[in-house]
Amino acid sequence: MEGLSWRIRLSAILVVAVLFGLIWLYTREYPVFTNTLEVSRLVLLSFLFGAGVAAAIVYVLRHRLKPWVNHVPEVLLIVFFVPLFMPLFASRVNRASGLVEHRPFEFVAETPYVASAYGWLCFQPVRITGYCLLVKDGQRLHRFQYKSQAYFPLSRPGDTVLLPIRQGCLGIEVMELR
């Protein structure tokens, strides 16, 4: 019985490490989500696909999970976490391949923004954290964020700008400026 307890502890530690790793990957993927042209479609379809995968997992494990009353935490873990992390996997799969092409957009504005996780100290100068780019594609207005530099400081509203757009393997386009 002693050997079983260290295996359970080791597996629990590994599960927690994997969960923290997935959360870290989600935080690293957030800038990609803000620069995805149809992010709502990507997230909705990946949630639906994740719900289907979770249902399939529960169906395959239905004999092992009987009686259901004793396995409620495991079933809830599957039903909750599989759809929750599916947008992460969908976004990474979407960007895995595809060509980058420069597409024209109508420039609207490029504005700096300031963000601080912990607030500002007194007498500390406020520094620009990143830039928000507003462009139009026909009648649709797109908002992109990037942190490195202002890419269009001399552009005026109505000008045409070329942006690097990756056509993902799932059909969702992602703007590639960082």
mmCIF file of C-alpha atoms in Angstrom:
data_model
loop_
_atom_site.group_PDB
_atom_site.id
_atom_site.type_symbol
_atom_site.label_atom_id
_atom_site.label_comp_id
_atom_site.label_asym_id
_atom_site.label_seq_id
_atom_site.Cartn_x
_atom_site.Cartn_y
_atom_site.Cartn_z
ATOM 1 C CA MET A 1 0.000 0.000 0.000
ATOM 2 C CA GLU A 2 2.973 2.303 0.593
ATOM 3 C CA GLY A 3 4.006 2.090 -3.087
ATOM 4 C CA LEU A 4 0.562 3.194 -4.186
ATOM 5 C CA SER A 5 0.680 6.430 -2.194
ATOM 6 C CA TRP A 6 3.888 7.764 -3.804
ATOM 7 C CA ARG A 7 2.474 6.949 -7.261
ATOM 8 C CA ILE A 8 -0.689 8.852 -6.486
ATOM 9 C CA ARG A 9 1.317 11.813 -5.187
ATOM 10 C CA LEU A 10 3.588 11.785 -8.223
ATOM 11 C CA SER A 11 0.639 11.641 -10.617
ATOM 12 C CA ALA A 12 -1.064 14.501 -8.732
ATOM 13 C CA ILE A 13 2.103 16.598 -8.983
ATOM 14 C CA LEU A 14 2.348 15.854 -12.713
ATOM 15 C CA VAL A 15 -1.308 16.761 -13.292
ATOM 16 C CA VAL A 16 -0.836 20.071 -11.466
ATOM 17 C CA ALA A 17 2.348 20.766 -13.465
ATOM 18 C CA VAL A 18 0.499 20.061 -16.729
ATOM 19 C CA LEU A 19 -2.361 22.347 -15.643
ATOM 20 C CA PHE A 20 0.061 25.182 -14.829
ATOM 21 C CA GLY A 21 1.802 24.583 -18.169
ATOM 22 C CA LEU A 22 -1.502 24.858 -20.038
ATOM 23 C CA ILE A 23 -2.376 28.053 -18.183
ATOM 24 C CA TRP A 24 1.057 29.479 -19.050
ATOM 25 C CA LEU A 25 0.495 28.563 -22.717
ATOM 26 C CA TYR A 26 -2.914 30.276 -22.605
ATOM 27 C CA THR A 27 -1.321 33.486 -21.320
ATOM 28 C CA ARG A 28 1.296 33.296 -24.074
ATOM 29 C CA GLU A 29 -1.481 32.790 -26.662
ATOM 30 C CA TYR A 30 -3.514 35.846 -25.609
ATOM 31 C CA PRO A 31 -1.720 38.286 -27.991
ATOM 32 C CA VAL A 32 -2.522 35.894 -30.843
ATOM 33 C CA PHE A 33 -6.208 35.891 -29.867
ATOM 34 C CA THR A 34 -6.285 39.703 -29.948
ATOM 35 C CA ASN A 35 -4.834 39.668 -33.480
ATOM 36 C CA THR A 36 -7.085 36.942 -34.910
ATOM 37 C CA LEU A 37 -9.578 38.287 -37.434
ATOM 38 C CA GLU A 38 -12.452 35.912 -36.589
ATOM 39 C CA VAL A 39 -11.583 34.996 -33.010
ATOM 40 C CA SER A 40 -15.229 34.547 -31.979
ATOM 41 C CA ARG A 41 -15.729 31.914 -34.683
ATOM 42 C CA LEU A 42 -12.512 30.145 -33.668
ATOM 43 C CA VAL A 43 -13.468 30.073 -29.988
ATOM 44 C CA LEU A 44 -17.082 29.029 -30.599
ATOM 45 C CA LEU A 45 -16.188 26.201 -32.976
ATOM 46 C CA SER A 46 -13.396 24.983 -30.709
ATOM 47 C CA PHE A 47 -15.747 25.010 -27.679
ATOM 48 C CA LEU A 48 -18.278 22.959 -29.640
ATOM 49 C CA PHE A 49 -15.579 20.564 -30.818
ATOM 50 C CA GLY A 50 -14.258 20.331 -27.246
ATOM 51 C CA ALA A 51 -17.739 19.520 -25.946
ATOM 52 C CA GLY A 52 -17.981 16.748 -28.537
ATOM 53 C CA VAL A 53 -14.567 15.391 -27.564
ATOM 54 C CA ALA A 54 -15.509 15.502 -23.864
ATOM 55 C CA ALA A 55 -18.761 13.665 -24.589
ATOM 56 C CA ALA A 56 -16.839 11.047 -26.580
ATOM 57 C CA ILE A 57 -14.331 10.564 -23.739
ATOM 58 C CA VAL A 58 -17.118 10.138 -21.189
ATOM 59 C CA TYR A 59 -18.907 7.724 -23.533
ATOM 60 C CA VAL A 60 -15.776 5.615 -24.045
ATOM 61 C CA LEU A 61 -15.101 5.549 -20.291
ATOM 62 C CA ARG A 62 -18.751 4.985 -19.303
ATOM 63 C CA HIS A 63 -18.153 1.441 -17.997
ATOM 64 C CA ARG A 64 -15.104 2.485 -16.006
ATOM 65 C CA LEU A 65 -16.950 5.457 -14.477
ATOM 66 C CA LYS A 66 -19.799 3.407 -12.990
ATOM 67 C CA PRO A 67 -21.392 4.025 -10.564
ATOM 68 C CA TRP A 68 -21.668 7.647 -11.676
ATOM 69 C CA VAL A 69 -22.123 8.936 -8.138
ATOM 70 C CA ASN A 70 -18.587 7.857 -7.206
ATOM 71 C CA HIS A 71 -16.988 9.499 -10.257
ATOM 72 C CA VAL A 72 -18.625 12.945 -10.406
ATOM 73 C CA PRO A 73 -15.303 14.849 -9.971
ATOM 74 C CA GLU A 74 -13.653 12.951 -12.840
ATOM 75 C CA VAL A 75 -16.619 13.466 -15.165
ATOM 76 C CA LEU A 76 -16.831 17.174 -14.300
ATOM 77 C CA LEU A 77 -13.080 17.509 -14.843
ATOM 78 C CA ILE A 78 -13.393 16.026 -18.335
ATOM 79 C CA VAL A 79 -16.550 17.954 -19.233
ATOM 80 C CA PHE A 80 -15.142 21.271 -17.973
ATOM 81 C CA PHE A 81 -11.438 21.244 -18.890
ATOM 82 C CA VAL A 82 -11.536 19.688 -22.362
ATOM 83 C CA PRO A 83 -13.752 22.439 -23.873
ATOM 84 C CA LEU A 84 -11.969 25.097 -21.789
ATOM 85 C CA PHE A 85 -8.543 24.348 -23.257
ATOM 86 C CA MET A 86 -9.727 23.529 -26.792
ATOM 87 C CA PRO A 87 -9.438 27.186 -28.042
ATOM 88 C CA LEU A 88 -5.754 27.085 -27.069
ATOM 89 C CA PHE A 89 -5.166 23.982 -29.150
ATOM 90 C CA ALA A 90 -7.289 25.295 -32.029
ATOM 91 C CA SER A 91 -5.339 28.555 -32.162
ATOM 92 C CA ARG A 92 -1.981 26.762 -32.112
ATOM 93 C CA VAL A 93 -3.093 24.294 -34.782
ATOM 94 C CA ASN A 94 -4.454 27.150 -36.902
ATOM 95 C CA ARG A 95 -1.090 28.929 -36.850
ATOM 96 C CA ALA A 96 0.924 25.743 -37.413
ATOM 97 C CA SER A 97 0.973 26.166 -41.162
ATOM 98 C CA GLY A 98 -0.207 28.567 -43.781
ATOM 99 C CA LEU A 99 1.261 31.260 -45.941
ATOM 100 C CA VAL A 100 1.712 34.851 -44.864
ATOM 101 C CA GLU A 101 0.517 37.371 -47.422
ATOM 102 C CA HIS A 102 0.332 41.140 -47.199
ATOM 103 C CA ARG A 103 -3.250 42.368 -47.561
ATOM 104 C CA PRO A 104 -4.398 45.963 -47.937
ATOM 105 C CA PHE A 105 -6.537 47.538 -45.214
ATOM 106 C CA GLU A 106 -7.879 51.065 -44.820
ATOM 107 C CA PHE A 107 -6.022 52.774 -41.980
ATOM 108 C CA VAL A 108 -8.221 54.329 -39.262
ATOM 109 C CA ALA A 109 -5.919 54.988 -36.296
ATOM 110 C CA GLU A 110 -2.883 53.778 -34.390
ATOM 111 C CA THR A 111 -2.962 54.770 -30.746
ATOM 112 C CA PRO A 112 -0.572 53.969 -27.913
ATOM 113 C CA TYR A 113 -1.896 52.426 -24.733
ATOM 114 C CA VAL A 114 -0.592 52.082 -21.216
ATOM 115 C CA ALA A 115 -1.193 49.036 -19.049
ATOM 116 C CA SER A 116 0.190 48.119 -15.665
ATOM 117 C CA ALA A 117 -0.654 45.016 -13.702
ATOM 118 C CA TYR A 118 0.180 46.591 -10.345
ATOM 119 C CA GLY A 119 -0.508 50.279 -10.878
ATOM 120 C CA TRP A 120 1.972 53.149 -11.058
ATOM 121 C CA LEU A 121 4.318 54.422 -8.424
ATOM 122 C CA CYS A 122 4.252 58.064 -7.537
ATOM 123 C CA PHE A 123 6.779 60.152 -9.503
ATOM 124 C CA GLN A 124 7.450 57.297 -11.925
ATOM 125 C CA PRO A 125 7.117 58.310 -15.585
ATOM 126 C CA VAL A 126 4.350 56.583 -17.510
ATOM 127 C CA ARG A 127 5.720 54.540 -20.423
ATOM 128 C CA ILE A 128 3.801 53.319 -23.450
ATOM 129 C CA THR A 129 3.102 49.599 -23.169
ATOM 130 C CA GLY A 130 1.899 48.903 -26.691
ATOM 131 C CA TYR A 131 -0.090 50.113 -29.663
ATOM 132 C CA CYS A 132 -3.644 49.569 -30.842
ATOM 133 C CA LEU A 133 -4.184 49.576 -34.601
ATOM 134 C CA LEU A 134 -7.655 50.191 -36.042
ATOM 135 C CA VAL A 135 -8.146 49.269 -39.694
ATOM 136 C CA LYS A 136 -11.119 48.674 -41.982
ATOM 137 C CA ASP A 137 -11.614 45.794 -44.381
ATOM 138 C CA GLY A 138 -14.625 46.861 -46.396
ATOM 139 C CA GLN A 139 -17.254 47.652 -43.761
ATOM 140 C CA ARG A 140 -15.656 45.576 -40.976
ATOM 141 C CA LEU A 141 -13.503 47.347 -38.392
ATOM 142 C CA HIS A 142 -10.574 45.327 -37.005
ATOM 143 C CA ARG A 143 -8.619 46.117 -33.852
ATOM 144 C CA PHE A 144 -5.107 44.720 -33.468
ATOM 145 C CA GLN A 145 -2.602 45.095 -30.635
ATOM 146 C CA TYR A 146 1.163 44.858 -30.633
ATOM 147 C CA LYS A 147 3.902 45.902 -28.256
ATOM 148 C CA SER A 148 7.129 46.414 -30.166
ATOM 149 C CA GLN A 149 6.757 49.751 -31.984
ATOM 150 C CA ALA A 150 4.438 52.066 -33.880
ATOM 151 C CA TYR A 151 4.373 50.655 -37.402
ATOM 152 C CA PHE A 152 2.325 53.417 -39.063
ATOM 153 C CA PRO A 153 3.276 56.738 -37.429
ATOM 154 C CA LEU A 154 2.978 58.730 -40.666
ATOM 155 C CA SER A 155 -0.266 57.184 -41.961
ATOM 156 C CA ARG A 156 -3.434 59.222 -42.016
ATOM 157 C CA PRO A 157 -7.030 57.972 -41.773
ATOM 158 C CA GLY A 158 -8.109 56.636 -45.160
ATOM 159 C CA ASP A 159 -4.620 55.573 -46.265
ATOM 160 C CA THR A 160 -4.068 52.013 -47.413
ATOM 161 C CA VAL A 161 -1.703 49.940 -45.287
ATOM 162 C CA LEU A 162 -0.408 46.435 -45.928
ATOM 163 C CA LEU A 163 -0.579 44.007 -43.018
ATOM 164 C CA PRO A 164 0.967 40.526 -42.868
ATOM 165 C CA ILE A 165 -1.985 38.107 -42.603
ATOM 166 C CA ARG A 166 -1.454 34.373 -42.093
ATOM 167 C CA GLN A 167 -4.151 32.147 -43.541
ATOM 168 C CA GLY A 168 -4.315 29.420 -40.904
ATOM 169 C CA CYS A 169 -4.868 25.766 -41.654
ATOM 170 C CA LEU A 170 -8.318 25.968 -40.011
ATOM 171 C CA GLY A 171 -9.314 28.865 -42.269
ATOM 172 C CA ILE A 172 -8.989 31.584 -39.607
ATOM 173 C CA GLU A 173 -6.728 34.529 -40.440
ATOM 174 C CA VAL A 174 -4.196 35.950 -37.998
ATOM 175 C CA MET A 175 -2.367 39.284 -38.248
ATOM 176 C CA GLU A 176 1.369 38.659 -37.696
ATOM 177 C CA LEU A 177 2.706 42.006 -36.360
ATOM 178 C CA ARG A 178 4.101 41.657 -32.831
#
